[in-house]
Short mmCIF file of C-alpha atoms and ligand atoms in Angstrom, two decimals:
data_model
loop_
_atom_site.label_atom_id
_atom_site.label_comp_id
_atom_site.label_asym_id
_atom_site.label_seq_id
_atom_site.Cartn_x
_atom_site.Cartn_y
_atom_site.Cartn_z
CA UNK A 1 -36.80 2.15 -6.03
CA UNK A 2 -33.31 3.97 -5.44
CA UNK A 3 -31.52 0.96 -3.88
CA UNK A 4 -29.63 3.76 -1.39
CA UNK A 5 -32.90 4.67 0.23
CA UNK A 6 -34.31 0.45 0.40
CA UNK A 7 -34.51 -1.00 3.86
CA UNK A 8 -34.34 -4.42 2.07
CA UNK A 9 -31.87 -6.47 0.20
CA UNK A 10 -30.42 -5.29 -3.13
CA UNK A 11 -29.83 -8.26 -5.84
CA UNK A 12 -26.71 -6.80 -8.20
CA UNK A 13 -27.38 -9.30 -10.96
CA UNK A 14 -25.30 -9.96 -14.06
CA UNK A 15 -21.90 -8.49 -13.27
CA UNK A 16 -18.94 -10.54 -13.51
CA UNK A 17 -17.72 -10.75 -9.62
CA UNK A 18 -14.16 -10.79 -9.09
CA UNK A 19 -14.22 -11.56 -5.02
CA UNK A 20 -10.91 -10.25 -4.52
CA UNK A 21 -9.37 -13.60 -2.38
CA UNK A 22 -8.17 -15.40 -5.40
CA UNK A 23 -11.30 -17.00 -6.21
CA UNK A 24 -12.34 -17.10 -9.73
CA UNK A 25 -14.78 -15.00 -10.67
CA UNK A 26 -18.50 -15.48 -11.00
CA UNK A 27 -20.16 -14.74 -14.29
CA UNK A 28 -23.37 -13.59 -15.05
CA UNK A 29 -23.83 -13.04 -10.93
CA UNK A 30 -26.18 -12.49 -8.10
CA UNK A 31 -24.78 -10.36 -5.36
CA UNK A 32 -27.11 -9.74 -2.47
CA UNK A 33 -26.97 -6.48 -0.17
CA UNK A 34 -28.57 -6.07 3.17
CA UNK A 35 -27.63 -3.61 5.88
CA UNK A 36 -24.48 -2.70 3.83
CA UNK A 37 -23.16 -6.53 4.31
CA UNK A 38 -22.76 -9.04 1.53
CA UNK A 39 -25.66 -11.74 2.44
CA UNK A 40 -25.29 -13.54 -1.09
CA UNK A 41 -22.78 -14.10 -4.09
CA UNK A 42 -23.40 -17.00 -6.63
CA UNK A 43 -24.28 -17.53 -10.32
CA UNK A 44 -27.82 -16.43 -11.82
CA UNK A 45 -29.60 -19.50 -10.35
CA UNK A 46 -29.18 -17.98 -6.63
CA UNK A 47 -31.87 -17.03 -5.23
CA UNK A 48 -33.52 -13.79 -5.15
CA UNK A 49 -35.71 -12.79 -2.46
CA UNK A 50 -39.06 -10.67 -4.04
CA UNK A 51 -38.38 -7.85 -1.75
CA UNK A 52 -35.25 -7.16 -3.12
CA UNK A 53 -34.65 -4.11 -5.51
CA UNK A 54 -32.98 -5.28 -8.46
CA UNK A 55 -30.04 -3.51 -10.34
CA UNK A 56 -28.63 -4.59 -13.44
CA UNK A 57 -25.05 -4.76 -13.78
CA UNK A 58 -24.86 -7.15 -17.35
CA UNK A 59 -21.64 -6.36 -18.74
CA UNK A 60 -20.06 -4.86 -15.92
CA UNK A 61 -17.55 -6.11 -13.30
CA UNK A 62 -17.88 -5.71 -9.90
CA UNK A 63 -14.93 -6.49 -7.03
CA UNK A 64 -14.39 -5.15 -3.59
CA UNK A 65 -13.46 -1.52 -2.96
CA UNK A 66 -9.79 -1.62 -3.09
CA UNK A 67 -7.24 -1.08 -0.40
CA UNK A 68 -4.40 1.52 -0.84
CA UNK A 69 -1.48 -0.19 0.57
CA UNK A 70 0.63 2.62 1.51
CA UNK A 71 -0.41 5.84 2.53
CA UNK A 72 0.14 9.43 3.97
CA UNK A 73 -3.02 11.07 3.85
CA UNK A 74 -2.96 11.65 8.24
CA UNK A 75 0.14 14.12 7.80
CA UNK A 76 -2.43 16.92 5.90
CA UNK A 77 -5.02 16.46 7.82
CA UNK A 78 -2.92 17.48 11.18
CA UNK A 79 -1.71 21.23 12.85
CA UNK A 80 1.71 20.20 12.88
CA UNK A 81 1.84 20.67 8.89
CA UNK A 82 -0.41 23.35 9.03
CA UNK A 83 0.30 25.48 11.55
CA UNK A 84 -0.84 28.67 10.26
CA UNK A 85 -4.22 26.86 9.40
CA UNK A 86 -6.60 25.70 12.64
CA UNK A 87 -9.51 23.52 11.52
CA UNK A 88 -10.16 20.01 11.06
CA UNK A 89 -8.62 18.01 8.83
CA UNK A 90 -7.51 20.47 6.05
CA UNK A 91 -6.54 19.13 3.25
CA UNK A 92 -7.24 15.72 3.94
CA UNK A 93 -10.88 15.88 2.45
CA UNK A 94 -10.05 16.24 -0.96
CA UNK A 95 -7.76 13.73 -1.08
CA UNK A 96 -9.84 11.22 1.26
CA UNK A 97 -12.40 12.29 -1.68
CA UNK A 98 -9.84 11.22 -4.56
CA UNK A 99 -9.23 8.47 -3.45
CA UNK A 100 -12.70 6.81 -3.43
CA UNK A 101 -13.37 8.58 -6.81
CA UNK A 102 -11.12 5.64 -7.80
CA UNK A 103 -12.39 3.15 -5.77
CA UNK A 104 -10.18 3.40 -3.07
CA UNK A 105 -12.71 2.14 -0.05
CA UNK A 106 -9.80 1.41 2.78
CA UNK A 107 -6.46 3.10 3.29
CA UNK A 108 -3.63 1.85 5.54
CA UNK A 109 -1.88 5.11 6.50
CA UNK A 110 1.97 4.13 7.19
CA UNK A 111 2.76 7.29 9.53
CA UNK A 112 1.63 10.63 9.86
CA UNK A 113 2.87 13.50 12.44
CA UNK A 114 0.32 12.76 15.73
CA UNK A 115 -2.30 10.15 16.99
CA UNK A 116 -4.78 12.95 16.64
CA UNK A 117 -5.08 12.82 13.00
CA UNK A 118 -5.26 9.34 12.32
CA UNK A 119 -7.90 9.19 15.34
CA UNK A 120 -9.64 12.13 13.25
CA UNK A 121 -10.01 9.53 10.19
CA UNK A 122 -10.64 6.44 11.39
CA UNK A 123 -14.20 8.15 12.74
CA UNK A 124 -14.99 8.81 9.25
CA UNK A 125 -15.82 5.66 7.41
CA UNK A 126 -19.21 6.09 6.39
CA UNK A 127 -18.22 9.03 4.05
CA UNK A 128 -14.87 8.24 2.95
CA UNK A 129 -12.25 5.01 3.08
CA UNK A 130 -12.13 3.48 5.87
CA UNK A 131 -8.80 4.16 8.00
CA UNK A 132 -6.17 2.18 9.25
CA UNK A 133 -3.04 3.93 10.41
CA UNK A 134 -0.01 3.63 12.50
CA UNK A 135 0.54 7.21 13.98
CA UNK A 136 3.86 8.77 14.44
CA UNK A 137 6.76 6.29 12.82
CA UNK A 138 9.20 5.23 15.56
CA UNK A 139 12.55 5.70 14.86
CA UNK A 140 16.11 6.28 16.16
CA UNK A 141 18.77 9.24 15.82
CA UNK A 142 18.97 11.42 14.03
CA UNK A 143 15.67 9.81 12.15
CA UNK A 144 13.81 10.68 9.31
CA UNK A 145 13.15 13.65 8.06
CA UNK A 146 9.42 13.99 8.49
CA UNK A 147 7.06 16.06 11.32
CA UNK A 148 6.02 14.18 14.15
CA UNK A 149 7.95 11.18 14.04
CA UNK A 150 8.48 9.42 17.98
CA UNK A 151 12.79 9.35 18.17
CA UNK A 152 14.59 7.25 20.49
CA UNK A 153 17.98 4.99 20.96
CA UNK A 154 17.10 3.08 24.07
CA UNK A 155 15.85 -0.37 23.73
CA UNK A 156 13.68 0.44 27.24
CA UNK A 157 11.74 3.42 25.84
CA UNK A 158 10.17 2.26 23.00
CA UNK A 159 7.51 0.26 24.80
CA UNK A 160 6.06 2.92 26.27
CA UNK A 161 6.11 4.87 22.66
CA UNK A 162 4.28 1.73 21.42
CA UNK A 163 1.88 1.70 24.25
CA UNK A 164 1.19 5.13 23.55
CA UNK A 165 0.14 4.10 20.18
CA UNK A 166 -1.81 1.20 20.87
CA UNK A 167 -4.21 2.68 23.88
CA UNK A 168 -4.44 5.80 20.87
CA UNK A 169 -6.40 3.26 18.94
CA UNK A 170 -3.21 2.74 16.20
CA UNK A 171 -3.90 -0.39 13.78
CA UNK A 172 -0.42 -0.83 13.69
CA UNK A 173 2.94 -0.25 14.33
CA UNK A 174 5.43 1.42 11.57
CA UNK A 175 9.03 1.64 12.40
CA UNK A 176 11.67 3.53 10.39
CA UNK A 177 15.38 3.40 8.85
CA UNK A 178 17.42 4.90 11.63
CA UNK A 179 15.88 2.89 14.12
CA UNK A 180 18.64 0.14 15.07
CA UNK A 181 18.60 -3.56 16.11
CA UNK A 182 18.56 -3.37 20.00
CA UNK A 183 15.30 -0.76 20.02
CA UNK A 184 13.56 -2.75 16.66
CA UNK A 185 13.38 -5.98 18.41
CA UNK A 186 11.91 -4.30 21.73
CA UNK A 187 9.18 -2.42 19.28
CA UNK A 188 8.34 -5.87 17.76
CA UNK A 189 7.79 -7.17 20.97
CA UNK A 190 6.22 -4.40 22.77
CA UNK A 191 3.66 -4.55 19.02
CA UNK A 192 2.87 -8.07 19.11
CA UNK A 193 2.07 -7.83 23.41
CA UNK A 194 -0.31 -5.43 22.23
CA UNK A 195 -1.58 -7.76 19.17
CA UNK A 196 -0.48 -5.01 16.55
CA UNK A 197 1.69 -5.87 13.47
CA UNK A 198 4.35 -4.13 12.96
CA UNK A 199 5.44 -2.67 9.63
CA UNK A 200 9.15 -1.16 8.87
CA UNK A 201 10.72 1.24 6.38
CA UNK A 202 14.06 -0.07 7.50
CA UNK A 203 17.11 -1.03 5.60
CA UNK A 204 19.48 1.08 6.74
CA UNK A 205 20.68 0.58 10.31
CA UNK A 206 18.88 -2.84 9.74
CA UNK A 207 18.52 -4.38 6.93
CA UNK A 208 15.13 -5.98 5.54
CA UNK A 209 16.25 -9.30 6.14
CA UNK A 210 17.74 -9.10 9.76
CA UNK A 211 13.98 -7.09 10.40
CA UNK A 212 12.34 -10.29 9.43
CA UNK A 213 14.36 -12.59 11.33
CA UNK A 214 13.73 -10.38 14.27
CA UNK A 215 10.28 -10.98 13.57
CA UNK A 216 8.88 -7.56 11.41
CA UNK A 217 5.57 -8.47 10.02
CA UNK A 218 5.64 -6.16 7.07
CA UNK A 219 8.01 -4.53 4.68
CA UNK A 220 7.22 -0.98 3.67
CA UNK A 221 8.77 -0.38 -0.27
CA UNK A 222 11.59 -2.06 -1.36
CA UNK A 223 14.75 -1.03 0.89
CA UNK A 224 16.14 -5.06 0.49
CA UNK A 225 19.64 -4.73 -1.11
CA UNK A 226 22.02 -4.26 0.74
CA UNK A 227 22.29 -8.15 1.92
CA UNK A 228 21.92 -9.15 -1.91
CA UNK A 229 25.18 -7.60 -3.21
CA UNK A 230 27.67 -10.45 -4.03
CA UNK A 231 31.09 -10.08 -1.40
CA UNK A 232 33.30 -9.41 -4.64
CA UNK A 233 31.04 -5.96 -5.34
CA UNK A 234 31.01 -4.85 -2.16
CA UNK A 235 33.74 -2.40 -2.57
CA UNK A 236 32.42 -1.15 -5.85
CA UNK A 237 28.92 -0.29 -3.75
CA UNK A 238 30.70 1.19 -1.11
CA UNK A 239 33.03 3.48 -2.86
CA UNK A 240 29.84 5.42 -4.21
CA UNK A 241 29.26 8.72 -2.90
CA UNK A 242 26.78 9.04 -0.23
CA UNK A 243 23.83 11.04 -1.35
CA UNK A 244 21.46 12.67 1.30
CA UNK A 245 18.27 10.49 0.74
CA UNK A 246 20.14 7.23 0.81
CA UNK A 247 19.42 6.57 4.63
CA UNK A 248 15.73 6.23 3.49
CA UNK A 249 15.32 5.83 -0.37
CA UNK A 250 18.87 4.23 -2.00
CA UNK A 251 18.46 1.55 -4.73
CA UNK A 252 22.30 1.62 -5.37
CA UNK A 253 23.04 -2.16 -4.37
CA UNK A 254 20.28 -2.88 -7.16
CA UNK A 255 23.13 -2.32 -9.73
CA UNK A 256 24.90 -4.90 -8.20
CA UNK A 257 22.39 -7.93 -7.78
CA UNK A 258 22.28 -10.91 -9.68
CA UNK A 259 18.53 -12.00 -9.21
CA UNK A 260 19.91 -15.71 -9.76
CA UNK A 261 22.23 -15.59 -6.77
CA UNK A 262 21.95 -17.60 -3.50
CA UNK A 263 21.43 -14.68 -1.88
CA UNK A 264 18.12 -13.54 -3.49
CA UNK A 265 16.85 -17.14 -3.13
CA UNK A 266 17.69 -16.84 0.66
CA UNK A 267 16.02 -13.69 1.37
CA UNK A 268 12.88 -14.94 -0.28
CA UNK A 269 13.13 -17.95 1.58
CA UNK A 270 12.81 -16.14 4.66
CA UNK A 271 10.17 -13.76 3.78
CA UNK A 272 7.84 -16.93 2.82
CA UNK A 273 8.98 -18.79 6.27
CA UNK A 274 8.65 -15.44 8.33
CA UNK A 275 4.75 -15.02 6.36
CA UNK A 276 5.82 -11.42 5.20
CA UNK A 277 4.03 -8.59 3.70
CA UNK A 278 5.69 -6.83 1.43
CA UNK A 279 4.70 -3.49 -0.21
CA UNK A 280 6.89 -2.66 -2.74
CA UNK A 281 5.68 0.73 -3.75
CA UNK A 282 7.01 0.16 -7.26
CA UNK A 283 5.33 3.66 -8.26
CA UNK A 284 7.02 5.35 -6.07
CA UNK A 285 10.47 3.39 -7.46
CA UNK A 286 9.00 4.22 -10.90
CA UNK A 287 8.47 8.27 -10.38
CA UNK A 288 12.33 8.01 -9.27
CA UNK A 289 14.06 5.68 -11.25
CA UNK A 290 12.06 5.71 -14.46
CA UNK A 291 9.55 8.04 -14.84
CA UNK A 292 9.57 8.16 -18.64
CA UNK A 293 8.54 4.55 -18.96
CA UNK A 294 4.88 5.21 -19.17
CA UNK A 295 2.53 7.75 -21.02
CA UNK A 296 5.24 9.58 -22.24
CA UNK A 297 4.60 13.44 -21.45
CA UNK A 298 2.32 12.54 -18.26
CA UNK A 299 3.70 14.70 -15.73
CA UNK A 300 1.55 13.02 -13.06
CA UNK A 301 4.05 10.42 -12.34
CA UNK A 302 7.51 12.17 -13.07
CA UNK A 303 9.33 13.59 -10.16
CA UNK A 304 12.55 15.35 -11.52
CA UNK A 305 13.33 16.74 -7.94
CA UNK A 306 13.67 13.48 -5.79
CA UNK A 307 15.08 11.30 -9.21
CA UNK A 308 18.21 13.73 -9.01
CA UNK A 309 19.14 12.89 -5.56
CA UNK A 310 18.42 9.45 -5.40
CA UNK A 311 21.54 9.08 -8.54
CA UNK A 312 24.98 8.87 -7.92
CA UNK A 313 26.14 9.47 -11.37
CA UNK A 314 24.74 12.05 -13.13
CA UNK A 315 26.51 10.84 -16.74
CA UNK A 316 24.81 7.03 -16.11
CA UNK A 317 21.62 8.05 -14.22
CA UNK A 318 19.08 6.97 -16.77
CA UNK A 319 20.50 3.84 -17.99
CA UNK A 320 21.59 2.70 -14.72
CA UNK A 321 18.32 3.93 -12.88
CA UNK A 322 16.24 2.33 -15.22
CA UNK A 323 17.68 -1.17 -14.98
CA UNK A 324 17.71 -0.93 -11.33
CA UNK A 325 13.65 -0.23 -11.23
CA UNK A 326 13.37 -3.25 -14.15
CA UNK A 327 15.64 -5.34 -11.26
CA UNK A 328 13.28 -4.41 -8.53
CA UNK A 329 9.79 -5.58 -10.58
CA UNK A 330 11.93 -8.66 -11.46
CA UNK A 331 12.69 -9.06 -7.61
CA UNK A 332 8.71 -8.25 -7.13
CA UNK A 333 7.65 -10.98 -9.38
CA UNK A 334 10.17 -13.74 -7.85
CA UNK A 335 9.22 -12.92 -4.74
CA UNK A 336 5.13 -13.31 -5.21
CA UNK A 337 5.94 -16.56 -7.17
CA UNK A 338 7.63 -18.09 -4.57
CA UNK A 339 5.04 -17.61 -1.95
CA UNK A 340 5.45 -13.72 -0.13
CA UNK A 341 2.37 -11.99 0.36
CA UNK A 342 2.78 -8.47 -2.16
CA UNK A 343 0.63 -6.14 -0.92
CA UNK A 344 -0.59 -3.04 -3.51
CA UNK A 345 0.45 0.40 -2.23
CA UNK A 346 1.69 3.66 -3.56
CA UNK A 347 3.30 5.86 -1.25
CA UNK A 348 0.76 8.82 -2.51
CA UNK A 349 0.24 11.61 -2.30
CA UNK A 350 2.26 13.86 -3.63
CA UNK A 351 2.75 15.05 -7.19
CA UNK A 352 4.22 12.34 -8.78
CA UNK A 353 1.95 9.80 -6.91
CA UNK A 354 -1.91 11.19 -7.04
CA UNK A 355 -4.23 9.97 -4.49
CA UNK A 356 -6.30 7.07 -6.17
CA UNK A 357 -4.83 7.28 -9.49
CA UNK A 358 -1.44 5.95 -8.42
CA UNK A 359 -3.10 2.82 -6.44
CA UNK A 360 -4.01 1.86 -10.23
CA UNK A 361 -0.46 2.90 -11.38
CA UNK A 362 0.37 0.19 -8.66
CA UNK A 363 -1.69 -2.59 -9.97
CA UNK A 364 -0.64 -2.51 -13.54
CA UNK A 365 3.20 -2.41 -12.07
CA UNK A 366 2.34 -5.28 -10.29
CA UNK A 367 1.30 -7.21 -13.52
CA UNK A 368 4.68 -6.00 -14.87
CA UNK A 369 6.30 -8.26 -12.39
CA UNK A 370 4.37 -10.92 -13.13
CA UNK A 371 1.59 -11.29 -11.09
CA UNK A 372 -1.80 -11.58 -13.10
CA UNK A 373 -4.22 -9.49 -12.96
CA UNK A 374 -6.56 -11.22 -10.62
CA UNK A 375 -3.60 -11.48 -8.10
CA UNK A 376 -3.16 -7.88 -8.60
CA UNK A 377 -6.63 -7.16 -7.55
CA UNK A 378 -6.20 -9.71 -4.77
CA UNK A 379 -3.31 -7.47 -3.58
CA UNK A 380 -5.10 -4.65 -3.77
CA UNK A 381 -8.33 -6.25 -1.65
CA UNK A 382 -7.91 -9.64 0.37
CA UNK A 383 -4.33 -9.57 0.91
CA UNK A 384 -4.42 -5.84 2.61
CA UNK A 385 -7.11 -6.59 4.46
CA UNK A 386 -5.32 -10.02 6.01
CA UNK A 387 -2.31 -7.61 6.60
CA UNK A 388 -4.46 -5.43 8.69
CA UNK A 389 -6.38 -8.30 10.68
CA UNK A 390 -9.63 -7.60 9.04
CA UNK A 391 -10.50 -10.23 6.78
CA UNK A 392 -13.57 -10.83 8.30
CA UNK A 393 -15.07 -8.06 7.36
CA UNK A 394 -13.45 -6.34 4.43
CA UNK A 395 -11.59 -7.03 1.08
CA UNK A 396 -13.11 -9.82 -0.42
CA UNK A 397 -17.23 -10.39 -1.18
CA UNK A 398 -17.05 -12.90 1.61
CA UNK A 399 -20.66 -13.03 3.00
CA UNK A 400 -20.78 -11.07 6.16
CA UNK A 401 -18.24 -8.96 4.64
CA UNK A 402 -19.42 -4.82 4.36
CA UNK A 403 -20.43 -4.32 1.07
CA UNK A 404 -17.29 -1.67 0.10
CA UNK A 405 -18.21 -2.56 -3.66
CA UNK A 406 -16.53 -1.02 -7.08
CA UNK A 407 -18.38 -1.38 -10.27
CA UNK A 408 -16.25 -1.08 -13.34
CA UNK A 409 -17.03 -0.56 -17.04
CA UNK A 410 -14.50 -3.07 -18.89
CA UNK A 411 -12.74 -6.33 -17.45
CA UNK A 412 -9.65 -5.71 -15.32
CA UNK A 413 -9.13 -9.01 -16.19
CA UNK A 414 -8.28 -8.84 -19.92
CA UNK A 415 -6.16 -5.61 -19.18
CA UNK A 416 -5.22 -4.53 -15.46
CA UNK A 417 -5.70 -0.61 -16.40
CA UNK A 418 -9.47 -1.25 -16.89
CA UNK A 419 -9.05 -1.44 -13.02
CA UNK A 420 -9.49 2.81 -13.65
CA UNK A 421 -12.41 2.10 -15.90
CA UNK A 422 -14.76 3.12 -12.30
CA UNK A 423 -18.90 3.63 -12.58
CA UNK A 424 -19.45 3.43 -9.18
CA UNK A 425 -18.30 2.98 -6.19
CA UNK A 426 -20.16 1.66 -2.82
CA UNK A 427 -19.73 1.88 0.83
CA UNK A 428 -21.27 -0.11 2.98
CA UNK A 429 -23.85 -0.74 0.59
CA UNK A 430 -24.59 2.91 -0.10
CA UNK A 431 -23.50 4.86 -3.34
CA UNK A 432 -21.18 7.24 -2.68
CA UNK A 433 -19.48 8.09 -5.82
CA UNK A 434 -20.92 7.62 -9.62
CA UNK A 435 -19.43 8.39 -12.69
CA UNK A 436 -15.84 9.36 -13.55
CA UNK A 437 -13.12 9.50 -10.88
CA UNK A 438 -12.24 13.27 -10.12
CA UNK A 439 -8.45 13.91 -10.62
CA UNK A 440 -8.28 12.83 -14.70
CA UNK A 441 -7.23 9.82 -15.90
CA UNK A 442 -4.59 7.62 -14.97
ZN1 ZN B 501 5.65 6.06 2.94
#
């Protein structure tokens, strides 16, 4: 019996189970199915009712469809990027397609041009991820760069941009760097009246610190820095030129931290106090800052465009770019050890960062800094899913949890790329995607 078309339970017996929330896994499992919900996870001796159809996983690993952190997929599926081209969605299939190729079964969208779009893909979860997204990013003047974004400088409009948000069905709130103090702590508030979370590229007119202590609940990338540079190097950071991404991508104070320093200690402090999420988007950092450090020749991750603008000096850029990305993963890895809740994401798509592949790009970054592999996967699955209020139901095999499955070929475990090794990959019970994922290998 095809275990798609059952009206019964489905026993997945003899995987290894990696439940995503930091449990250790179960070998040799039983994972029951029913109504695409998780009704049953223990070792072989757990029961198996004699309706159930039986598929046999031995040597496989199963864990919960992962999460992709940090995403822009709702900008191509809307008009306002594609004028010229009326029709739904556009050329967000493919890409909502690549990204549960490699097991990407939830995506937390972090701003995209209207609330049309995200509204668009958050109907669509029983063919591709599920979607969680904040809409339009909210942000001062000038603001960012990017179509769509909600602008303002008083402190007494942004709660009705925020309401506006909320009654559009937005999971959450996203500010960005131009927005400054006054108007940020008026969008927390106005986020947590409406029982959102707000998440912030800031940095810029605020820095990542003063967010948190305004009471941000999530850091988008890593834009700390500022705050960390030592008082006698603060003329050496400000006598750099100014480049024109710095408002919303500079790494420059990196250069300048001392990752033993009061200051880095402090910061961290807060973030565990304050219960942060941080995504650091280290692939995104990487495809900058060092995109030679991995498969050497893989143009998938390399981004010569954006690298040359985000370096002041052209004669030091590689040296000096590479040991501020090895600073940040250090940062990354202090950071998780000391408590803060690291949440996977990649910034994708675009051509450095391809949908799916990058998420796994992500993980094995995130072992770099120190986390092992199962807290990887845990930051990739349970943690996300806390971030986004839906524990309950997603991102760990939790019983009563949908059964948003992956089913890999080698042990992510041993080695944290094998999290790309992807057989198949299950929503809500039901197969959706078997065999290789679609864009190459990672
Ligand atoms: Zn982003």
């Amino acid at each position: 019996v095809n275990p798609d078309e059952t009206q019964g339970p489905v026993a997945y017996v003899g995987a290894t189970a990696i439940p995503g929330d930091g449990r250790l896994p179960f070998t040799d499992s039983v994972l029951l199915v029913e109504n695409g919900r998780i009704i049953a996870l223990g070792d072989q001796h757990t029961p198996i009712p004699d309706a159930a159809v039986r598929v046999d996983l031995t040597g496989k690993f199963v864990l919960p469809g992962l999460t992709e952190g940090h995403a822009h997929v709702s900008g191509f599926a809307s008009e306002a990027y594609h004028p010229d081209e009326p029709g739904a969605f556009r050329a967000a299939p493919p890409l909502m397609e690549d990204l549960l190729s490699w097991g990407v079964t939830t995506v937390r969208d972090t701003g995209g041009p209207d609330l049309e779009s995200t509204q668009g893909l958050q109907r669509h979860s029983e063919v591709w991820p599920r979607f969680f997204g904040s809409g339009p990013n909210l942000d001062g003047s000038p603001g960012g760069p990017w179509k769509g974004m909600w602008k303002t400088e008083e402190p007494s409009e942004v709660g009705d941009l925020v309401t506006a948000e909320a009654e559009g069905g937005m999971d959450f709130i996203k500010v960005y760097a131009w927005m400054t103090e006054p108007v940020l702590l008026e969008a927390i508030r106005a986020a947590h009246r409406h029982g959102l979370p707000i998440a912030g590229h800031v940095g810029y007119t605020v820095t990542a610190e003063r967010a948190v202590e305004l009471g941000i609940d999530a850091l988008e990338h890593i834009r700390i820095g500022p705050e960390l540079i030592p008082a006698d190097r603060m003329a050496e950071y400000r006598a750099l030129p100014f480049r024109p991404r710095d408002e919303m991508a500079a790494v420059t104070p990196w250069r300048f931290i001392d990752l033993d320093s009061a200051a880095v200690d402090r910061v961290i402090g807060k973030f565990v106090r304050a219960g942060t999420y941080l995504t650091p988007t280290l692939a995104i950092h990487e495809s900058h800052l060092a995109p030679a450090s991995h498969s050497p020749g893989d143009k998938n991750f390399h981004d010569d465009s954006v690298t040359g603008e985000l370096q002041h000096d052209p004669e030091d850029d590689v040296q000096v770019a590479r040991m501020q990305f090895d600073r940040i993963v250090e940062f990354v890895g202090r950071a998780y050890a000391s408590g803060v809740r690291v949440v996977a994401g990649s910034d994708t798509p675009s051509p450095a960062l391809p949908p799916g592949a990058s998420l796994h790009r992500e993980l094995a970054l995130l072992v770099q800094a120190g986390l092992t592999p199962l807290q990887a996967i845990e930051a990739a699955t349970y943690t996300p899913a806390k971030l986004l209020g839906r524990s309950h139901e997603t991102g760990s095999l939790r019983l009563g949890n949908r059964a948003d499955l992956v089913v890999l070929g080698a042990d992510p475990l041993a080695d944290i790329t094998n999290s790309s090794a992807i057989e198949t990959v299950l929503l809500a019970g039901r197969t959706v995607r078997t065999g290789a994922p679609l864009n190459g290998p990672a």
